[in-house]
Coordinates of C-alpha atoms in Angstrom, one line a residue:
Chain A
M1 CA -11.9 52.7 -10.1
E2 CA -13.1 56.2 -8.1
K3 CA -12.7 55.8 -4.7
Q4 CA -15.7 56.1 -2.7
H5 CA -14.8 58.8 0.5
S6 CA -15.7 57.0 2.9
Y7 CA -14.9 58.5 6.6
S8 CA -12.0 55.4 7.5
Q9 CA -10.3 57.7 4.5
V10 CA -9.6 59.5 8.2
K11 CA -7.1 60.2 11.1
G12 CA -6.0 57.0 12.4
V13 CA -8.7 54.1 13.7
S14 CA -11.8 55.0 12.1
T15 CA -15.5 53.4 12.2
G16 CA -16.1 53.0 9.2
T17 CA -18.6 51.2 10.4
T18 CA -22.9 50.9 9.4
I19 CA -25.3 52.1 12.7
L20 CA -28.5 52.7 12.3
A21 CA -32.0 53.6 14.5
V22 CA -35.3 52.6 14.3
K23 CA -38.3 53.8 16.1
F24 CA -41.1 51.0 17.3
N25 CA -44.7 50.7 18.7
G26 CA -43.4 51.5 22.0
G27 CA -39.3 52.8 21.8
V28 CA -36.1 52.9 19.6
I29 CA -33.8 50.2 18.5
I30 CA -30.2 51.4 18.0
G31 CA -27.5 48.7 16.5
S32 CA -24.4 49.0 14.7
D33 CA -22.0 46.5 12.8
S34 CA -18.5 45.8 15.7
R35 CA -15.5 46.8 13.2
A36 CA -13.0 49.5 14.1
S37 CA -10.6 50.0 10.9
M38 CA -7.1 51.7 9.9
G39 CA -7.5 52.7 6.2
E40 CA -9.0 50.3 4.7
S41 CA -7.1 47.0 5.2
Y42 CA -6.0 46.5 8.3
V43 CA -9.1 45.9 11.1
S44 CA -7.8 46.9 14.6
S45 CA -11.3 45.9 16.6
K46 CA -13.6 43.4 15.6
T47 CA -15.6 43.7 18.7
I48 CA -15.9 47.5 18.9
N49 CA -19.4 48.8 21.1
K50 CA -20.5 52.0 19.5
L51 CA -23.9 52.4 21.1
I52 CA -22.4 54.7 23.8
Q53 CA -24.5 55.3 26.8
V54 CA -25.0 58.8 27.4
H55 CA -28.0 58.4 30.0
D56 CA -30.2 56.2 31.7
R57 CA -32.2 56.0 28.1
I58 CA -30.6 57.5 25.8
F59 CA -27.7 56.5 23.9
C60 CA -25.8 57.3 21.3
C61 CA -24.3 56.1 18.1
I62 CA -21.0 57.4 16.3
A63 CA -19.7 57.5 12.6
G64 CA -16.0 58.5 11.8
S65 CA -13.1 58.9 13.4
L66 CA -13.3 57.6 17.2
A67 CA -10.7 59.7 18.9
D68 CA -13.4 62.4 17.9
A69 CA -16.1 60.1 18.7
Q70 CA -15.3 59.3 22.4
A71 CA -13.8 63.0 23.5
V72 CA -17.5 64.2 22.2
T73 CA -19.3 62.0 23.4
K74 CA -17.5 61.5 27.3
M75 CA -18.0 65.5 27.0
A76 CA -21.7 65.2 25.9
K77 CA -21.9 63.0 28.7
F78 CA -20.6 65.4 31.3
Q79 CA -22.6 67.9 30.2
L80 CA -25.7 66.1 29.9
S81 CA -25.5 64.7 33.5
F82 CA -24.9 68.0 35.4
H83 CA -28.2 69.5 32.5
S84 CA -30.1 66.5 33.9
I85 CA -28.7 67.5 38.2
Q86 CA -29.7 70.8 37.1
M87 CA -33.2 70.2 36.1
E88 CA -33.8 67.6 38.8
S89 CA -35.0 65.5 35.4
P90 CA -34.5 62.7 33.8
P91 CA -33.0 64.5 30.5
L92 CA -34.7 64.8 27.0
V93 CA -33.7 63.8 24.3
K94 CA -33.2 66.4 22.4
A95 CA -31.3 68.1 25.1
A96 CA -28.7 65.3 24.6
A97 CA -28.7 65.6 20.6
S98 CA -28.8 69.7 20.6
I99 CA -25.2 69.6 23.4
M100 CA -23.6 66.4 20.4
R101 CA -24.9 69.4 17.6
E102 CA -22.9 72.5 19.6
L103 CA -19.9 70.6 19.8
C104 CA -19.7 69.0 16.5
Y105 CA -21.1 72.2 15.2
S106 CA -18.4 74.6 17.0
N107 CA -16.1 72.2 16.3
K108 CA -16.9 71.0 12.5
E109 CA -13.1 72.0 11.4
E110 CA -11.1 69.5 13.5
L111 CA -13.5 67.1 14.5
Q112 CA -14.4 64.2 11.9
A113 CA -17.5 62.4 13.3
G114 CA -21.3 62.3 12.9
F115 CA -24.2 60.6 15.4
I116 CA -27.6 59.5 15.7
T117 CA -28.8 59.8 19.4
A118 CA -32.0 57.9 20.2
G119 CA -33.5 57.3 23.3
W120 CA -37.0 57.3 25.2
D121 CA -38.1 60.5 27.4
R122 CA -41.1 61.1 29.4
K123 CA -42.3 64.3 27.2
K124 CA -42.7 63.2 23.9
G125 CA -41.8 59.0 24.3
P126 CA -39.0 57.7 21.5
Q127 CA -36.9 60.1 19.5
I128 CA -34.2 59.7 16.9
Y129 CA -31.8 62.9 16.4
V130 CA -29.0 62.7 13.6
V131 CA -26.7 64.9 13.8
S132 CA -24.0 65.1 10.9
L133 CA -20.7 66.4 10.6
G134 CA -20.6 69.5 9.7
G135 CA -23.7 69.9 12.8
M136 CA -27.5 69.9 11.5
L137 CA -29.6 68.6 13.8
L138 CA -32.2 65.8 12.3
S139 CA -35.4 64.3 14.0
Q140 CA -36.2 61.2 11.8
P141 CA -38.4 58.0 12.5
F142 CA -35.6 56.0 11.5
T143 CA -32.1 57.1 9.8
I144 CA -29.5 55.3 9.0
G145 CA -25.5 56.0 8.8
G146 CA -21.7 55.4 8.4
S147 CA -19.6 54.3 5.0
G148 CA -22.3 51.6 5.0
S149 CA -24.9 52.8 5.2
T150 CA -25.1 53.3 0.8
Y151 CA -25.8 50.0 0.4
I152 CA -28.5 50.0 2.4
Y153 CA -30.2 52.9 1.3
G154 CA -32.6 51.1 -0.7
Y155 CA -33.4 48.2 1.6
V156 CA -34.0 50.0 4.1
D157 CA -36.2 52.4 2.1
A158 CA -38.7 49.7 1.2
K159 CA -39.0 47.9 4.3
F160 CA -40.3 50.2 6.6
K161 CA -43.1 51.3 8.3
P162 CA -44.0 53.2 10.8
D163 CA -45.6 52.0 14.4
M164 CA -44.0 48.3 13.8
S165 CA -43.6 45.9 16.9
L166 CA -40.7 45.3 18.3
E167 CA -40.5 42.2 16.5
E168 CA -40.8 43.5 13.6
A169 CA -38.5 46.5 14.2
K170 CA -35.3 44.0 15.6
Q171 CA -35.6 41.7 12.4
F172 CA -35.8 44.9 10.3
S173 CA -32.3 46.0 12.4
I174 CA -30.6 43.1 12.3
N175 CA -31.7 42.3 8.3
A176 CA -30.4 45.8 7.7
L177 CA -27.1 45.8 9.8
A178 CA -26.6 41.8 7.8
L179 CA -26.3 43.5 4.2
A180 CA -24.7 45.9 5.0
M181 CA -22.2 44.7 6.6
G182 CA -21.9 41.8 3.0
R183 CA -21.0 44.6 1.1
D184 CA -19.0 47.6 3.3
N185 CA -15.3 45.7 3.8
V186 CA -15.0 48.3 6.9
S187 CA -18.1 46.8 8.6
G188 CA -18.4 43.4 10.2
G189 CA -17.8 41.7 13.2
V190 CA -21.4 40.7 15.2
V191 CA -24.9 43.1 15.7
H192 CA -25.0 45.1 18.6
L193 CA -28.3 47.0 19.1
V194 CA -29.9 48.5 22.2
V195 CA -33.8 48.0 23.0
I196 CA -34.8 52.0 24.7
T197 CA -38.1 51.6 26.4
E198 CA -40.2 53.1 29.3
P199 CA -38.9 50.2 31.3
G200 CA -36.1 50.2 30.3
V201 CA -33.1 49.3 28.4
K202 CA -32.1 46.3 26.4
H203 CA -28.3 44.8 25.1
I204 CA -28.3 41.8 22.5
V205 CA -26.0 41.1 20.8
V206 CA -26.5 39.2 17.4
P207 CA -22.5 36.7 16.8
G208 CA -21.5 36.9 13.0
D209 CA -22.6 33.1 12.4
K210 CA -26.7 33.6 13.9
L211 CA -26.7 36.3 11.2
P212 CA -29.5 35.6 7.8
K213 CA -27.5 34.4 5.1
F214 CA -29.0 36.1 1.7
H215 CA -28.8 34.6 -2.2
D216 CA -25.2 34.3 -2.2
E217 CA -24.1 32.8 0.6
Chain B
M1 CA -11.5 85.8 -6.3
A2 CA -13.7 83.0 -5.2
T3 CA -11.9 82.8 -1.7
A4 CA -15.6 83.7 0.1
L5 CA -16.4 80.3 2.0
Q6 CA -13.9 77.0 2.1
F7 CA -16.3 74.1 3.6
P8 CA -13.9 71.0 3.3
A9 CA -15.1 67.9 1.4
N10 CA -17.4 66.3 3.5
V11 CA -20.0 68.9 4.3
S12 CA -22.8 69.2 2.3
T13 CA -23.3 72.8 1.1
L14 CA -27.2 73.5 -0.1
N15 CA -26.0 75.5 -3.3
N16 CA -22.3 75.1 -4.7
Y17 CA -21.6 78.3 -6.7
N18 CA -19.3 78.5 -9.2
D19 CA -18.6 82.7 -9.9
L20 CA -16.9 82.6 -12.9
Y21 CA -19.0 79.5 -15.0
P22 CA -21.6 77.3 -14.7
D23 CA -21.4 74.3 -13.6
W24 CA -22.0 72.2 -17.2
T25 CA -19.9 74.2 -19.3
Q26 CA -16.7 72.5 -17.0
R27 CA -18.1 68.6 -17.0
E28 CA -18.1 65.9 -18.9
V29 CA -21.4 64.1 -19.5
S30 CA -22.0 61.2 -18.2
T31 CA -24.6 58.9 -17.9
G32 CA -24.6 58.6 -13.5
T33 CA -26.8 55.8 -13.5
T34 CA -29.0 52.8 -12.6
I35 CA -28.7 49.7 -14.4
M36 CA -29.4 46.2 -13.7
A37 CA -30.3 42.8 -15.4
V38 CA -31.8 39.4 -13.9
E39 CA -31.9 35.4 -15.5
F40 CA -34.6 33.8 -14.9
D41 CA -35.6 30.6 -17.0
G42 CA -36.1 31.4 -20.6
G43 CA -34.5 34.9 -20.7
V44 CA -33.5 38.3 -19.0
V45 CA -34.8 41.6 -17.8
I46 CA -33.0 44.5 -18.4
G47 CA -33.7 47.8 -16.9
A48 CA -32.5 51.2 -16.6
D49 CA -33.6 54.8 -16.0
S50 CA -33.3 57.7 -17.6
R51 CA -31.7 60.9 -16.7
T52 CA -27.8 62.5 -18.6
T53 CA -26.1 65.1 -16.6
T54 CA -23.5 67.1 -17.6
G55 CA -22.2 68.1 -13.6
A56 CA -26.0 69.6 -12.3
Y57 CA -27.8 69.8 -15.5
I58 CA -30.4 67.3 -17.1
A59 CA -28.6 66.9 -20.8
N60 CA -31.4 63.8 -21.3
R61 CA -33.9 62.9 -19.0
V62 CA -35.3 60.4 -21.2
T63 CA -31.9 58.7 -22.2
D64 CA -32.2 55.5 -23.2
K65 CA -29.5 53.3 -21.8
L66 CA -30.4 49.8 -23.2
T67 CA -28.7 49.5 -26.7
P68 CA -29.1 46.7 -29.4
I69 CA -25.9 45.2 -30.1
H70 CA -27.5 42.3 -32.2
D71 CA -31.7 40.9 -32.2
R72 CA -31.2 39.2 -28.8
I73 CA -28.1 40.7 -27.4
F74 CA -28.4 44.6 -25.3
C75 CA -25.9 46.5 -23.1
C76 CA -27.0 48.9 -20.1
R77 CA -24.8 51.4 -20.2
S78 CA -23.0 53.7 -17.3
G79 CA -20.5 56.0 -16.7
S80 CA -19.2 58.2 -19.6
A81 CA -22.1 58.7 -22.5
A82 CA -19.5 59.5 -25.4
D83 CA -17.0 55.7 -23.8
T84 CA -19.7 53.9 -23.5
Q85 CA -22.0 54.7 -27.1
A86 CA -18.4 54.7 -29.0
I87 CA -17.4 51.1 -26.9
A88 CA -21.5 49.7 -27.6
D89 CA -20.7 50.8 -31.6
A90 CA -17.8 49.2 -31.9
V91 CA -18.8 45.8 -30.6
T92 CA -21.7 46.0 -32.3
Y93 CA -20.2 46.2 -35.3
Q94 CA -17.4 43.6 -34.6
L95 CA -20.0 41.4 -33.2
G96 CA -21.7 41.7 -36.6
F97 CA -19.3 40.8 -38.4
H98 CA -18.7 38.1 -36.4
S99 CA -22.3 36.9 -36.5
I100 CA -22.0 36.7 -41.1
E101 CA -18.7 34.2 -40.2
L102 CA -20.4 32.1 -38.2
D103 CA -24.0 31.9 -39.9
E104 CA -25.7 31.6 -36.6
A105 CA -26.7 34.2 -33.9
P106 CA -23.6 35.3 -31.4
L107 CA -23.4 34.0 -27.4
I108 CA -23.7 37.1 -25.4
Q109 CA -20.4 35.1 -23.8
T110 CA -18.9 36.5 -27.4
A111 CA -20.5 39.8 -27.0
A112 CA -19.1 40.5 -23.1
S113 CA -15.7 39.2 -24.1
L114 CA -14.8 42.0 -27.2
F115 CA -16.6 44.6 -24.2
R116 CA -14.4 42.9 -22.1
D117 CA -11.2 43.4 -24.6
M118 CA -12.1 46.9 -25.0
C119 CA -12.6 48.0 -21.3
Y120 CA -9.9 46.6 -20.5
R121 CA -6.8 48.1 -23.4
Y122 CA -8.2 50.8 -23.0
R123 CA -8.7 51.0 -19.2
E124 CA -7.1 54.2 -18.0
E125 CA -8.3 57.0 -21.1
L126 CA -12.6 55.0 -20.6
M127 CA -14.7 55.6 -17.7
A128 CA -17.1 53.1 -18.8
G129 CA -19.6 50.0 -16.6
I130 CA -21.4 48.4 -18.9
I131 CA -23.7 44.9 -18.5
V132 CA -24.5 43.2 -21.1
A133 CA -27.8 40.9 -20.7
G134 CA -29.6 38.8 -23.4
W135 CA -30.4 34.9 -24.8
D136 CA -29.2 32.9 -26.6
K137 CA -29.5 28.9 -28.0
R138 CA -26.4 27.7 -25.6
R139 CA -27.3 28.9 -22.4
G140 CA -30.4 30.7 -22.6
G141 CA -30.3 34.2 -20.4
Q142 CA -27.5 35.6 -19.5
V143 CA -25.8 38.6 -17.5
Y144 CA -22.8 39.4 -18.0
T145 CA -20.9 42.5 -16.5
V146 CA -18.0 44.5 -17.7
P147 CA -17.5 47.3 -14.3
V148 CA -14.9 50.0 -15.1
G149 CA -11.3 48.7 -15.1
G150 CA -12.6 45.6 -17.6
M151 CA -13.6 42.1 -15.8
M152 CA -15.7 40.2 -16.2
T153 CA -17.8 37.7 -14.9
R154 CA -21.3 36.1 -15.3
Q155 CA -24.0 36.9 -12.7
P156 CA -27.3 36.4 -12.1
V157 CA -28.2 40.0 -11.5
S158 CA -26.5 42.5 -11.3
V159 CA -26.3 46.2 -11.0
G160 CA -24.7 49.3 -11.7
G161 CA -24.1 52.9 -12.4
S162 CA -23.9 55.4 -9.4
G163 CA -27.1 54.8 -8.6
S164 CA -26.6 50.6 -7.6
S165 CA -24.6 51.7 -4.5
Y166 CA -27.8 52.3 -2.4
I167 CA -30.0 49.3 -3.9
Y168 CA -27.5 46.5 -3.0
G169 CA -29.2 45.6 0.4
Y170 CA -32.1 45.8 -1.3
V171 CA -31.6 43.2 -4.4
D172 CA -29.3 40.9 -1.5
S173 CA -32.2 40.3 0.4
N174 CA -35.4 40.6 -2.4
Y175 CA -33.2 38.3 -5.1
K176 CA -34.7 34.1 -5.5
T177 CA -33.0 31.9 -8.4
G178 CA -36.6 30.9 -10.1
M179 CA -37.8 34.1 -9.9
T180 CA -41.0 34.2 -12.9
K181 CA -40.6 37.1 -15.9
E182 CA -43.3 38.9 -14.1
E183 CA -41.6 38.5 -10.8
C184 CA -38.4 39.5 -12.3
L185 CA -40.4 43.1 -14.0
K186 CA -41.5 43.7 -10.8
F187 CA -38.5 43.6 -8.9
T188 CA -36.1 45.2 -11.7
A189 CA -38.9 48.6 -11.5
E190 CA -38.7 48.2 -7.5
A191 CA -35.0 48.8 -7.2
L192 CA -34.3 50.9 -10.2
T193 CA -37.3 53.2 -8.1
L194 CA -35.7 53.0 -5.0
A195 CA -31.7 54.0 -6.4
M196 CA -33.9 56.3 -8.6
E197 CA -35.5 58.5 -5.2
R198 CA -31.5 58.2 -3.0
D199 CA -29.3 59.8 -6.7
G200 CA -28.9 62.6 -7.6
S201 CA -27.8 61.6 -11.3
S202 CA -30.8 58.7 -11.6
G203 CA -34.0 59.6 -12.4
G204 CA -36.3 60.2 -15.3
V205 CA -38.4 57.1 -16.3
V206 CA -37.6 53.5 -16.0
R207 CA -36.7 51.9 -19.0
L208 CA -37.2 47.5 -19.2
A209 CA -36.6 44.6 -21.4
V210 CA -37.1 42.0 -21.8
I211 CA -35.0 39.1 -23.9
S212 CA -35.9 36.1 -24.7
E213 CA -36.2 33.3 -27.6
Q214 CA -39.3 35.2 -29.2
G215 CA -37.7 38.1 -29.2
V216 CA -37.5 41.7 -27.0
E217 CA -40.3 43.5 -25.8
R218 CA -39.6 46.8 -24.3
Q219 CA -41.6 48.4 -22.0
V220 CA -41.0 52.3 -20.1
I221 CA -42.4 52.5 -16.3
L222 CA -43.4 56.7 -16.5
G223 CA -42.5 58.9 -13.1
N224 CA -46.3 58.5 -12.0
Q225 CA -46.2 55.5 -12.3
L226 CA -43.4 54.2 -10.4
P227 CA -43.9 51.7 -7.1
K228 CA -44.4 53.8 -4.3
F229 CA -42.6 53.2 -0.8
S230 CA -44.4 54.1 2.1
T231 CA -41.0 55.9 3.4
V232 CA -40.1 57.4 0.0

C-alpha cells in the first residue's frame, strides 16, 4: 500500500493531527484534536493542547513537528507582545500571522510546521490566516489542516455556510473533528475548541465519549 | 543539469518543470480516481468520475470506469488502468465460464472472490483497487471492496481511489441505512462531486449506474449539471 506522506513521519514527537478554524457571525472558532504521536504507532500524549494563545484575542494552532511549533510560537508570542507595547494597542490578527510567516519562510529548510492563526481585532473583526509549511500566508473564511484534514475536505466543503451562528459553527467544528479523528489514526483524544469574540475567549473541551457517533460506530 | 531550485518534497510548488522530457512520457497511465458504491434495499448504486491521467496529462477525460463483469455485476476500477483492465477481462472470462457450468446467474460474492484471488496472488506486481457491486437473487444488492493488497470485505457503502480520502468524512456523516434508490443516487453524485473538486486526479463527468433485479440503468451527469456547494 502506498504510504501517505504525513507530517508525523518527521523528527521525534509530532502532532499528526487535525486542526481547523471557522469564522461565524461575530467571531471565530479554532479547534483541534489532542493526540501527539511518535511515528505512527505510539501516542506520546493523549491530552495535549494544540491551541496556543499568542495574545489576548489571537490563538494559533499547530500541525507538524511539535518541537518546531513550540519554538516558533514562543518566538512569535514574544515578538507580538513587543509589537503591541510599541503600538500601544492590541495587535492585529494579520500582524500575528505575518510574524509566523516570517519565521516559517526564513527558516523553511529547518522547520516542519504549519499554523492556523485565528482571532479577533478591532480593525477587521474575526479573521483566519493559514501559514503553510513553506511560508505562504493566506486568509480564508474557514480552513482545515493536519494529517486528518484530508478526510474531511468533502464534509467541510459541503457543510460550510458563511455567517453561521455560534451554535451552528460549534456543531460544524465538533462534527468535522470527530469525523477526522474517526478515520485518521494519528488524530484522536478529545476535541479542544476556543471561541474568540469581542467580549472574550472561551475554551471548550468535548471528551471522547461525548463526541457525535456516526453510522458504523 | 537539473540542479535548479531544490524544493523539499513537502513544499508545494507552482510548476515542476522537468527540462529534458515532458511528464507524460515517464508516467504510467493511471485511473487516479474516485469510485463509490452504495447498497440499498433492492440493489446497488455505483459511481465514478471520468478522468484517466498519465502524469499531469489527462489521457481520457470521459473514461468509463464502471465495467460490466456479468449481467448484474459491475466493478469500479481505480489504480493502474492497464492492471485493472487486465484483471477485469480475466475475471469476466472466469465468471462467464463458471456461470455456464452452474447454469444460473453467478453470485456477487463469487465475482468478488475471483478479483480477490487475482489481486492477492499478484499483489507485488499489481496496483489495483476495485469495488465489486451488483444484485443477485440470494442476497440482493451487495458491495464488496478489494483494495490494493488483495483484501476482500463486504460493506454497505464503499469509496475508493485517490479522491476517496477527501470524502470519508462526508460519507461517514451522510450515510444512513435504509436509503431509497433516489437518495443513494443523490448521495453518490454529491460525494463524487466533492471529491472531484479536491482531487487533481479526479474530474470530468460523473457516471452512475443502478443495478437491481430489473437490470442496469446508467446515467451521466455532465460537468455543468453537477451539484453545487457554497464554497466550491
